[in-house]
mmCIF file of C-alpha atoms in Angstrom:
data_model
loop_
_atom_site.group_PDB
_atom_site.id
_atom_site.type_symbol
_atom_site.label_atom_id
_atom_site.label_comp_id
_atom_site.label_asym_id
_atom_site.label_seq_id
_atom_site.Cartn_x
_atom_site.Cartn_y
_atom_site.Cartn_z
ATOM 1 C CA UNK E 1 108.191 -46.203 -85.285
ATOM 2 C CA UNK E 2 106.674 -43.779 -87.925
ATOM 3 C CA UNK E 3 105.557 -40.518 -86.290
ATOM 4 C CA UNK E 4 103.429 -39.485 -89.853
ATOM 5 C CA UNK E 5 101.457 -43.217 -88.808
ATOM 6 C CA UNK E 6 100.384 -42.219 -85.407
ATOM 7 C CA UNK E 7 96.986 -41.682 -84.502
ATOM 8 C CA UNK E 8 95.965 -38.025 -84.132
ATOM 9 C CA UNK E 9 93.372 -36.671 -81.757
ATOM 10 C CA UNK E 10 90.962 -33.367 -81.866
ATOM 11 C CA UNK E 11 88.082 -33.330 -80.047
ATOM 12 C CA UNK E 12 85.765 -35.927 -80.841
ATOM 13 C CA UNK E 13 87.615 -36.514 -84.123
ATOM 14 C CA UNK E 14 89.899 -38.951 -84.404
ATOM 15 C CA UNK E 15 92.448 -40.013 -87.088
ATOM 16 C CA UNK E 16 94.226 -43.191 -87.681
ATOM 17 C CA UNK E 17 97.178 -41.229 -89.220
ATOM 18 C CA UNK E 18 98.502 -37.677 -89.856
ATOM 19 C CA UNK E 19 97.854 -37.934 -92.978
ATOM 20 C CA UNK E 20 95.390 -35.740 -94.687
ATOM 21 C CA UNK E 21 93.978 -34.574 -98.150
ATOM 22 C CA UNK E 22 93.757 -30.622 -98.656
ATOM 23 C CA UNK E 23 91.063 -29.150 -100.139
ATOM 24 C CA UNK E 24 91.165 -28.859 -103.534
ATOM 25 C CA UNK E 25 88.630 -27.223 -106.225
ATOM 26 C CA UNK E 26 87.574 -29.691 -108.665
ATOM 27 C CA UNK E 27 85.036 -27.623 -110.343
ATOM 28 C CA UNK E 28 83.033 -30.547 -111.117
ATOM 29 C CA UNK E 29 79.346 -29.559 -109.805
ATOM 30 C CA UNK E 30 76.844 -28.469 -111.717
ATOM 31 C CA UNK E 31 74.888 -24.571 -111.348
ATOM 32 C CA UNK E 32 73.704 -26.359 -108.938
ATOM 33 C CA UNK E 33 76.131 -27.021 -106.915
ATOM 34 C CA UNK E 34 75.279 -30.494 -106.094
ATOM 35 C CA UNK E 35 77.930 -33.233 -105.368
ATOM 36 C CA UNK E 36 77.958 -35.768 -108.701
ATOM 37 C CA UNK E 37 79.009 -39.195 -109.655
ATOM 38 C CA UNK E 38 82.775 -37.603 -110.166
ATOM 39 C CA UNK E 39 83.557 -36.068 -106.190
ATOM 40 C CA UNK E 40 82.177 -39.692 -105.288
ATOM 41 C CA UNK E 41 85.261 -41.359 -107.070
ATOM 42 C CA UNK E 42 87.636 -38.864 -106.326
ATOM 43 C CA UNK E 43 87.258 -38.597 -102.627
ATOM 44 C CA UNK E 44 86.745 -42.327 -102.252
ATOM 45 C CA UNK E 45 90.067 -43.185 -104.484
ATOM 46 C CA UNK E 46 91.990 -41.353 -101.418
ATOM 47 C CA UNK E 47 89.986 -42.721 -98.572
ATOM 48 C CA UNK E 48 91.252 -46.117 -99.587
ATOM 49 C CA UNK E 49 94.555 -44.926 -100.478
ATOM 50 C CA UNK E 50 94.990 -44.481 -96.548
ATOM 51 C CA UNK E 51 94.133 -40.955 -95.633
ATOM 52 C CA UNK E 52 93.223 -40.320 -92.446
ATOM 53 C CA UNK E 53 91.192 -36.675 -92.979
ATOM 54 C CA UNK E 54 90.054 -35.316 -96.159
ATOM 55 C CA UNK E 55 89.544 -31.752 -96.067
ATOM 56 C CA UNK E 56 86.964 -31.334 -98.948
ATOM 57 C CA UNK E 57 86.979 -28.554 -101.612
ATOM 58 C CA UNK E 58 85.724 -25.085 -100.442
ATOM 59 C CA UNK E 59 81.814 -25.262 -100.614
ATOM 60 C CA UNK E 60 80.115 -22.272 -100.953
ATOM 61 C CA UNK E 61 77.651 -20.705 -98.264
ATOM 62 C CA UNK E 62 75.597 -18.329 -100.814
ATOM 63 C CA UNK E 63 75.473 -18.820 -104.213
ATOM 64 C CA UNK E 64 77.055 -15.414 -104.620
ATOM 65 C CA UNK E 65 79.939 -17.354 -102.516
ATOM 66 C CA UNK E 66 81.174 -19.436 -105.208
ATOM 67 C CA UNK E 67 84.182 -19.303 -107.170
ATOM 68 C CA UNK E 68 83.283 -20.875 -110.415
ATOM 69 C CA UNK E 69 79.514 -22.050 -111.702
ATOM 70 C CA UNK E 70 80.870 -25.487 -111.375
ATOM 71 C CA UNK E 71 81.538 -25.052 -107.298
ATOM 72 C CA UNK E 72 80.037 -27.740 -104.355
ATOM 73 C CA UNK E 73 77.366 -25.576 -102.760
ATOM 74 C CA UNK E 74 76.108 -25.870 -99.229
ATOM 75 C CA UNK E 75 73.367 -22.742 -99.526
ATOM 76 C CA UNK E 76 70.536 -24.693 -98.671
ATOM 77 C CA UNK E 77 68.740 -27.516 -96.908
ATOM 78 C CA UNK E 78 68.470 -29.329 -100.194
ATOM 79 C CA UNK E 79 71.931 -30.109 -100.074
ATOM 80 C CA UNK E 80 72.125 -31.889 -97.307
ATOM 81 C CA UNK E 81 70.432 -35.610 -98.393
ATOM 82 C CA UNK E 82 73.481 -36.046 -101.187
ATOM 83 C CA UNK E 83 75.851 -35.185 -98.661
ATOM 84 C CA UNK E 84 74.888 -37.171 -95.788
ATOM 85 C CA UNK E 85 75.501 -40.569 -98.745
ATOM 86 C CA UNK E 86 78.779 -39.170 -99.532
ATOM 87 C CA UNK E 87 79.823 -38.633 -95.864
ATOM 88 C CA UNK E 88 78.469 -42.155 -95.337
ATOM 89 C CA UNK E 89 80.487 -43.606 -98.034
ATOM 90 C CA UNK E 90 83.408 -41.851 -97.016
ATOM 91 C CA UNK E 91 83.081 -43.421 -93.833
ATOM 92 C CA UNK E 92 82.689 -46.962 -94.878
ATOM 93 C CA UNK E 93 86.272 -46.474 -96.376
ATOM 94 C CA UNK E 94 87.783 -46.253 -92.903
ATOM 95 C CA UNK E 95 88.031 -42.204 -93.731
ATOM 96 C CA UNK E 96 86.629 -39.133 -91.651
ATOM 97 C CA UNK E 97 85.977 -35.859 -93.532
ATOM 98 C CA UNK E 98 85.610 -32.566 -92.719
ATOM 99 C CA UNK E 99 84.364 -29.792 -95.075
ATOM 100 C CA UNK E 100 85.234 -26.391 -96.139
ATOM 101 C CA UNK E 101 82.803 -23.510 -95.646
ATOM 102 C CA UNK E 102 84.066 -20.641 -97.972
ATOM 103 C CA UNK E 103 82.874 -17.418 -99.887
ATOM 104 C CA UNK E 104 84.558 -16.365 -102.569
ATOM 105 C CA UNK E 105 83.952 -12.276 -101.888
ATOM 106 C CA UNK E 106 85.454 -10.310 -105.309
ATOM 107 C CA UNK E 107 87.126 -13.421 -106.692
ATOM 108 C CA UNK E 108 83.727 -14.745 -107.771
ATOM 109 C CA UNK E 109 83.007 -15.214 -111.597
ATOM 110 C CA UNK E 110 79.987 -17.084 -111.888
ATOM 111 C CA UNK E 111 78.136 -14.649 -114.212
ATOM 112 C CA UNK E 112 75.530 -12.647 -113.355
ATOM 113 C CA UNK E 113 76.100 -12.967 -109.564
ATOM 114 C CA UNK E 114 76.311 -9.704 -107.901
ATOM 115 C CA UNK E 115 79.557 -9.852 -105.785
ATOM 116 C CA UNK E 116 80.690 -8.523 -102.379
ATOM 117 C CA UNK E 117 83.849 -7.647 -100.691
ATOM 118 C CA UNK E 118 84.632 -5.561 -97.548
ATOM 119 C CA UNK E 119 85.173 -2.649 -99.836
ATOM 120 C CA UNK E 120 84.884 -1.524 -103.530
ATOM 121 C CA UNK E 121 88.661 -2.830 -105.177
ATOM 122 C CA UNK E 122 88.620 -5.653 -107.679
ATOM 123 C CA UNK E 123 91.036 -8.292 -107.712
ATOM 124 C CA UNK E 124 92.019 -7.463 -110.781
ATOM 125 C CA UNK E 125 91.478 -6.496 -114.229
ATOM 126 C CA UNK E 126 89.597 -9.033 -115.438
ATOM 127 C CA UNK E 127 87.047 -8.724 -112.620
ATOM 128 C CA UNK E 128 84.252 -6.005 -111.916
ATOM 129 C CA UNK E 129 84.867 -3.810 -108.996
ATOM 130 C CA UNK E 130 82.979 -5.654 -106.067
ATOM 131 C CA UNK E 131 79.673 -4.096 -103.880
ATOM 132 C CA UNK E 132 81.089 -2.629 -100.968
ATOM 133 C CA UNK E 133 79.104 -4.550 -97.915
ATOM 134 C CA UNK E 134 76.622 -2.396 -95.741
ATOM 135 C CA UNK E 135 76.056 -3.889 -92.600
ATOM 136 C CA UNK E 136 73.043 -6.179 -93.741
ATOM 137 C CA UNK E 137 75.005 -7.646 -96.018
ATOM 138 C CA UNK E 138 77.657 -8.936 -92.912
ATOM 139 C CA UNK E 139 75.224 -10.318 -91.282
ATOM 140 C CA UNK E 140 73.776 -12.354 -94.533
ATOM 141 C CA UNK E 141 77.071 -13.477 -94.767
ATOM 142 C CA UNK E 142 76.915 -14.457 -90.426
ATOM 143 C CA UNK E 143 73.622 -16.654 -91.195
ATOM 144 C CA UNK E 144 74.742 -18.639 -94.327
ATOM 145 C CA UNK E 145 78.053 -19.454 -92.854
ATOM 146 C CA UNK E 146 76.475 -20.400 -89.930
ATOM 147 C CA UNK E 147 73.460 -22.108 -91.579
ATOM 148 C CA UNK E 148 75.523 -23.659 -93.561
ATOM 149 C CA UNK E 149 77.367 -25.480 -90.946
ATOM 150 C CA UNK E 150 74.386 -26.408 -89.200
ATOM 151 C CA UNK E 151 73.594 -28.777 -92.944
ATOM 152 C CA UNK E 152 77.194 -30.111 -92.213
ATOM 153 C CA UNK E 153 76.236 -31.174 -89.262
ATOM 154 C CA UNK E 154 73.197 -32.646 -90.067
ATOM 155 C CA UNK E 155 75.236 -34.620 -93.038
ATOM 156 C CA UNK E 156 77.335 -36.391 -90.680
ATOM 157 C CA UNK E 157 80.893 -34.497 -91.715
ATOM 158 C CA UNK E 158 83.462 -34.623 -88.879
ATOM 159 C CA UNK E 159 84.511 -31.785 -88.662
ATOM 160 C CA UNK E 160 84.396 -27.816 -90.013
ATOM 161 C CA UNK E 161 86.944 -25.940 -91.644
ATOM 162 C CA UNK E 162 86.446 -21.928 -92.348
ATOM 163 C CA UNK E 163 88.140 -20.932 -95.692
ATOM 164 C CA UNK E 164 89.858 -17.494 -94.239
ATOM 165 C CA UNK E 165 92.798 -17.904 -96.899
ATOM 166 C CA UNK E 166 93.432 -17.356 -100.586
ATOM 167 C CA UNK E 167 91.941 -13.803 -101.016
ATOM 168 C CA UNK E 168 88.481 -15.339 -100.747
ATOM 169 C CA UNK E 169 86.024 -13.112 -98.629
ATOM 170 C CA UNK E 170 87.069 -13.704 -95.172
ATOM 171 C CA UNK E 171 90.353 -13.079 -96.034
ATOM 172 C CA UNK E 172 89.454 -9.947 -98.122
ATOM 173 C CA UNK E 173 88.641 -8.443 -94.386
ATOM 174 C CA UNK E 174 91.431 -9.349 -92.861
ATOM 175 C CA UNK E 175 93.595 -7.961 -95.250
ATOM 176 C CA UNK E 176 94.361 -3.675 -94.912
ATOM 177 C CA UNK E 177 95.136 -4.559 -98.576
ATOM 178 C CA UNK E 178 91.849 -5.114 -99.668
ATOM 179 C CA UNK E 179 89.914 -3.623 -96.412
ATOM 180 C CA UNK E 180 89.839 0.214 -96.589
ATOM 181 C CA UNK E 181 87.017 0.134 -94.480
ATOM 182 C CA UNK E 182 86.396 3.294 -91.802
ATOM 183 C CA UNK E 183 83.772 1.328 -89.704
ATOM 184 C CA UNK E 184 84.137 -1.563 -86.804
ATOM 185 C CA UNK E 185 85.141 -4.569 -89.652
ATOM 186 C CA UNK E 186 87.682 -1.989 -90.977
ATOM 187 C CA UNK E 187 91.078 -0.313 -90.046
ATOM 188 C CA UNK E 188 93.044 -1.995 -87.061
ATOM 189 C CA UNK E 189 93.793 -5.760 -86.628
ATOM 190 C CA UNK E 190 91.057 -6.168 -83.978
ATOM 191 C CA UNK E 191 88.324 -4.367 -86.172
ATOM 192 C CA UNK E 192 89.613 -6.580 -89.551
ATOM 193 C CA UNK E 193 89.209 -9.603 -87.504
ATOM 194 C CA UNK E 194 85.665 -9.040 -86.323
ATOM 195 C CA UNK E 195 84.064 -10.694 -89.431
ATOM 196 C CA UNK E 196 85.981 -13.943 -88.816
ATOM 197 C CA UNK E 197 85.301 -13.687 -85.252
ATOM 198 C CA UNK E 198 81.805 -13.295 -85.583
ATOM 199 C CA UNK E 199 81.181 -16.469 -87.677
ATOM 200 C CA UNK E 200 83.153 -18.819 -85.578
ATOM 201 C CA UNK E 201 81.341 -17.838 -82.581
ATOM 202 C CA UNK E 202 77.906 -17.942 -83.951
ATOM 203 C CA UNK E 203 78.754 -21.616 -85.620
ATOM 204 C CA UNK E 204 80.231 -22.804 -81.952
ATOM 205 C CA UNK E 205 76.593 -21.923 -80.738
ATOM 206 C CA UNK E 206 75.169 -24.453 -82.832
ATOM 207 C CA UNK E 207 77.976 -27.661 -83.564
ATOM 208 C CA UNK E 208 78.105 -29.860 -81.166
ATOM 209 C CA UNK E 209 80.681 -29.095 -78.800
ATOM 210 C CA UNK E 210 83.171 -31.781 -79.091
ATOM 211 C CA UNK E 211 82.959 -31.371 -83.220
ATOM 212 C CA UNK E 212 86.137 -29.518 -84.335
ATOM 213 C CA UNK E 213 86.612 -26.944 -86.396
ATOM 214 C CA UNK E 214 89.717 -25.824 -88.555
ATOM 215 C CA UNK E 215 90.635 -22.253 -90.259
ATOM 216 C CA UNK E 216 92.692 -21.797 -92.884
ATOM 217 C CA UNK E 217 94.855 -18.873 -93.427
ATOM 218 C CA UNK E 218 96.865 -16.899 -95.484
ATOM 219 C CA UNK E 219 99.981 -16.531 -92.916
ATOM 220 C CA UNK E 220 100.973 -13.527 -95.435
ATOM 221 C CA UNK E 221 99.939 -11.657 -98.422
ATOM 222 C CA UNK E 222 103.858 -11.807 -99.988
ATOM 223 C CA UNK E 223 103.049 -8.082 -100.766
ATOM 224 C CA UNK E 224 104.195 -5.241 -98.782
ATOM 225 C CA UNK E 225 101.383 -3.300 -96.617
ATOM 226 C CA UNK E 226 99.372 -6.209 -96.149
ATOM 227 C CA UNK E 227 99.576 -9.698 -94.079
ATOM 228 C CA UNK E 228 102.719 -10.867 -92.746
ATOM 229 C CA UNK E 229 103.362 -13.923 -90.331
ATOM 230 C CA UNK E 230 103.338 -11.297 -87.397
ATOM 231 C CA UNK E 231 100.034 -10.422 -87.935
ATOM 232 C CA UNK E 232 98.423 -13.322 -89.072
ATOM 233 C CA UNK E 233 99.623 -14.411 -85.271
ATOM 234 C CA UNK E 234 98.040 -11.240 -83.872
ATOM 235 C CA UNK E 235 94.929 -12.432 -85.469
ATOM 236 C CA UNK E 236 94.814 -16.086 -84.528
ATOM 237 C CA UNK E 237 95.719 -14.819 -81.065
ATOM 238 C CA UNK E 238 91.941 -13.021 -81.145
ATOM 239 C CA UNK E 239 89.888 -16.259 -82.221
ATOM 240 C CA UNK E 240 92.052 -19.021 -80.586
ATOM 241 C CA UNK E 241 89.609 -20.115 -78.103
ATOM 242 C CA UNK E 242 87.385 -20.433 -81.351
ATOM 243 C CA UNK E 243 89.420 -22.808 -83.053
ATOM 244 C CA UNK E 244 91.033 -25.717 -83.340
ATOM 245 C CA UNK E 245 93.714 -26.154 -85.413
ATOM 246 C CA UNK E 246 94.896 -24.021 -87.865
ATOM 247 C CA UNK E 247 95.439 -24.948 -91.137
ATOM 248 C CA UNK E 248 98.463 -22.789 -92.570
ATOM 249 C CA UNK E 249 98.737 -21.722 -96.104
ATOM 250 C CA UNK E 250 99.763 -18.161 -97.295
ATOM 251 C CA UNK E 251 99.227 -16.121 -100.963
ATOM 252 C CA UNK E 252 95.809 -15.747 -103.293
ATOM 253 C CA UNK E 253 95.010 -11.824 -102.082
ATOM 254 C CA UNK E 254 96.916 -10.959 -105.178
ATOM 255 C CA UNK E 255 99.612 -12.280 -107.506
ATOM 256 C CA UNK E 256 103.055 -11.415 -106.841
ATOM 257 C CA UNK E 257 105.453 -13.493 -107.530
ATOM 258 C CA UNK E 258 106.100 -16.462 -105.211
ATOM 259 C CA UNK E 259 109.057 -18.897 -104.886
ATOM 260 C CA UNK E 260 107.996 -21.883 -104.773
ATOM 261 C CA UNK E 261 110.229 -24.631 -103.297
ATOM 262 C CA UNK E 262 109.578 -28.042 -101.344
ATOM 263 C CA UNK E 263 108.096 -27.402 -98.040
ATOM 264 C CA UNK E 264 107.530 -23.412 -99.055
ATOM 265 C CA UNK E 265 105.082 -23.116 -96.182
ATOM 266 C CA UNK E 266 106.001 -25.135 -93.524
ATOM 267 C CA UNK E 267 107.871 -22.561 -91.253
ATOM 268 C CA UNK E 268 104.591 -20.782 -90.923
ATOM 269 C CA UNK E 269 102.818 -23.693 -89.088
ATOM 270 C CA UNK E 270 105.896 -24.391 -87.102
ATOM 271 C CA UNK E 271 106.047 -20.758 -86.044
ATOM 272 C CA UNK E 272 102.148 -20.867 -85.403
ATOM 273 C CA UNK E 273 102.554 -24.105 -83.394
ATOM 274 C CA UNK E 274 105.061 -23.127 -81.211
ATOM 275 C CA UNK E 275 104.521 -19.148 -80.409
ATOM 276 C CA UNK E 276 100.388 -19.909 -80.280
ATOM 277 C CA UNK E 277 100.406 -23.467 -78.581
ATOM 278 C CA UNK E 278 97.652 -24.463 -80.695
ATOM 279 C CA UNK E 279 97.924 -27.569 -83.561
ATOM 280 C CA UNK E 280 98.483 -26.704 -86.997
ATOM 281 C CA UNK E 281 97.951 -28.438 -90.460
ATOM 282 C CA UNK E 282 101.473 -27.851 -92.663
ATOM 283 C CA UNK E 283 101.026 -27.600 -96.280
ATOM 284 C CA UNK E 284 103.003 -27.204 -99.385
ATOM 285 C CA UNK E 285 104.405 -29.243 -102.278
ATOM 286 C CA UNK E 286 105.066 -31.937 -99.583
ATOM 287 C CA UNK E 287 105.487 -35.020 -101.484
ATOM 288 C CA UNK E 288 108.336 -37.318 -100.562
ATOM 289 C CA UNK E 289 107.590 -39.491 -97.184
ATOM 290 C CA UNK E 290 110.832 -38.384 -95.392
ATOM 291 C CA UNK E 291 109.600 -34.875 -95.376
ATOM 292 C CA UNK E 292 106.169 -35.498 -93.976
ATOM 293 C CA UNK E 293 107.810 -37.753 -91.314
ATOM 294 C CA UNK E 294 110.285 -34.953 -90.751
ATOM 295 C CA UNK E 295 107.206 -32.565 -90.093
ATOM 296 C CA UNK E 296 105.452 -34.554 -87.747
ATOM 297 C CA UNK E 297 108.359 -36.173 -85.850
ATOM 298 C CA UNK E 298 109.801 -33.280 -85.082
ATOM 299 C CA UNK E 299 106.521 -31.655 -84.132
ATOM 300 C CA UNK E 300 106.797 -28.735 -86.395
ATOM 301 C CA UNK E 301 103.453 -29.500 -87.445
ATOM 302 C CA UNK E 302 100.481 -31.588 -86.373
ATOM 303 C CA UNK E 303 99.003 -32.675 -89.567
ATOM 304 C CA UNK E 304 100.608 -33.100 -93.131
ATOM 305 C CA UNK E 305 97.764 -32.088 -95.563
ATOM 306 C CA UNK E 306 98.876 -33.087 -99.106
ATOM 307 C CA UNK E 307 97.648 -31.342 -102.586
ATOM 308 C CA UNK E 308 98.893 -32.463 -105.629
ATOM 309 C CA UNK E 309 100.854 -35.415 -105.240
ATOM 310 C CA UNK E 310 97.200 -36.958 -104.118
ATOM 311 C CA UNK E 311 96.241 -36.162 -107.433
ATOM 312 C CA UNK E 312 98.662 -37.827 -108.990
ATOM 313 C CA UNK E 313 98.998 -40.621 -106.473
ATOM 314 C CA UNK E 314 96.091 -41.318 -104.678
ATOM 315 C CA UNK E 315 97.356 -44.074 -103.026
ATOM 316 C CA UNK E 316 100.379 -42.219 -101.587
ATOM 317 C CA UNK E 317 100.007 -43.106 -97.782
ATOM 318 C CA UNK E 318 100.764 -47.016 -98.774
ATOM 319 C CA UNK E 319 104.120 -46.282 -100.579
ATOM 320 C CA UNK E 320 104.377 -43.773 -97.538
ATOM 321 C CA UNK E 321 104.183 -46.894 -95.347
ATOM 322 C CA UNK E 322 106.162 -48.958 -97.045
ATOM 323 C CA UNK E 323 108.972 -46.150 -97.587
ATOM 324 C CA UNK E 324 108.949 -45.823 -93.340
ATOM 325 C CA UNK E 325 108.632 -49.098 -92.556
ATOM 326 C CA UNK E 326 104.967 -47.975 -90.881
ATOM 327 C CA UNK E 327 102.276 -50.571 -89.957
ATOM 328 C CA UNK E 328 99.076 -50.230 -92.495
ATOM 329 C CA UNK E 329 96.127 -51.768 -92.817
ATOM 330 C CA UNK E 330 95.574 -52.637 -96.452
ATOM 331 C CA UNK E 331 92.485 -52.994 -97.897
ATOM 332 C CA UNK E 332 91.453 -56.677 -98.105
ATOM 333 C CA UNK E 333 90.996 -56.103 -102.141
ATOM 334 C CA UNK E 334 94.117 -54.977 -102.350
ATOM 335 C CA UNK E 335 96.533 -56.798 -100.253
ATOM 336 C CA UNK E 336 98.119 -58.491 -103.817
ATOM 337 C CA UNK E 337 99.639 -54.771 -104.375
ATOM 338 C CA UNK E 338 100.989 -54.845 -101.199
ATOM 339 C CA UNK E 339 104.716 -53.584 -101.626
#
């Protein structure tokens, strides 16, 4: 019997497979940030593909919080009627969703947006060197995460995830790389945490309590003087009773060099999984079935959330099935593909 085919259980949430889609930019929305015609198709292609969770693309909390002009936007309440119809169509598909609350911090580039970061270092050359944030400016940050997940809510999605990964603004504090900071959200783990800390606990106050929530991390910065695996524990050690699962990804603070291989990431959810005793999501040019099945069966991860390969083969989890000799439902409509 598949493992990768098993039903999966957090919380209230729960999936018909281990299967999920990671979140992925599409930079697709208008300045307004307002889902369109194209994230309906996309995200519905992989619901009936099979998926059992689609993590969708980060979605800003401010509009300050974006990465590109062309970024989903959760900033306010106007959002939220589009988004309950997408959640509802993503639902009709058999498919739960959960969506990704993020802030891009100094690797924003919408134009004439004044950015933020933790302190006053720009990601790079290209970019203008950041605000540093005073203490008003956290605690903007506190309410439109927060208010932002009270909209998801509201639309229906199943779950939260907290973008904490990729160099984005979360991760910009919990990185001594890019947080010289002398005050509490500055300096030692505990005080580089605090920012993270503070958001999950304010949007537990407000989710309903059996609603999940995910965070995704950098598990290290690949440079030295900044994240490493052993930290990155340290720090999910501080907001585990926050959390969930933990969705495991590493890189984006800057741009060394990476080598990228099959499976690159993997050993950082396993090692988070089994040190932590907490669920993880593994990530990371999975694309062949044996490997996710490998994952899962040998519980080195929870979850298998795939990137690319769902963009280039949205129906993945049915040749996945077919490949394992798994049980799966096809779609009525498309029972003549059936392998």
């Amino acid at each position: 019997m598949s493992k990768l085919f098993t039903p999966f259980r957090l919380k209230n949430l729960e999936l018909k497979n281990r299967i999920a889609m990671s979140p992925m930019c599409m930079y697709s929305a208008g300045d307004d940030g307002q889902i369109t015609d194209w994230h309906q198709i996309h995200y519905a292609t992989r619901a009936i593909g099979g998926i059992g969770l689609i993590l969708q693309e980060a979605t800003a909390v401010e509009k300050r919080g974006r990465i590109t002009a062309n970024d989903l936007g959760i900033w306010d309440d106007t959002f939220v009627a589009d988004m309950k119809k997408f959640v509802k169509l993503i639902h009709s598909l058999n498919c739960k969703i959960a969506i990704q609350l993020a802030h891009a911090g100094r690797k924003c580039e919408v134009k004439n947006e004044k950015i933020i970061a933790p302190s006053a270092i720009k990601w790079n050359e290209n970019y203008p060197i950041p605000t540093e944030m005073n203490k008003k400016d956290i605690r903007d940050v506190i309410i439109s995460f927060t208010q932002a997940a009270t909209r998801a809510v509201l639309a229906g999605y199943d779950a939260i995830e907290i973008h904490a990964a990729h160099g984005y603004l979360i991760h910009e504090f919990l990185s001594p790389l890019s947080n010289h900071r002398n005050d509490e959200y500055g300096g030692n783990t505990i005080n580089r945490t605090r920012l993270l800390q503070e958001i999950l606990t304010e949007i537990k106050k407000i989710i309903p309590t059996d609603m999940p929530i995910f965070i995704r991390v950098s598990a290290t910065d690949y440079v030295k003087g900044g994240l490493n695996i052993d930290e990155t524990m340290t720090i999910i050690d501080i907001i585990k009773d926050l959390v969930d699962i933990v969705d495991c990804s590493t890189g984006g603070l800057l741009s060394p060099r990476i080598d990228l291989y099959p499976g690159y990431q993997i050993k950082f959810a396993e090692k988070i999984k089994n040190s932590l005793n907490i669920p993880t999501a593994a990530i990371g040019l999975i694309t062949r079935p044996e490997m996710a099945e490998e994952i899962v069966g040998n519980e080195r991860a929870d979850l298998v959330l795939l990137g690319r390969v769902l963009l280039r083969q949205p129906y993945w989890p049915m040749y996945a099935a077919h490949i394992l000799k798994a049980d799966f439902i096809y779609p009525t409509q498309y029972i003549r593909g059936k392998y």
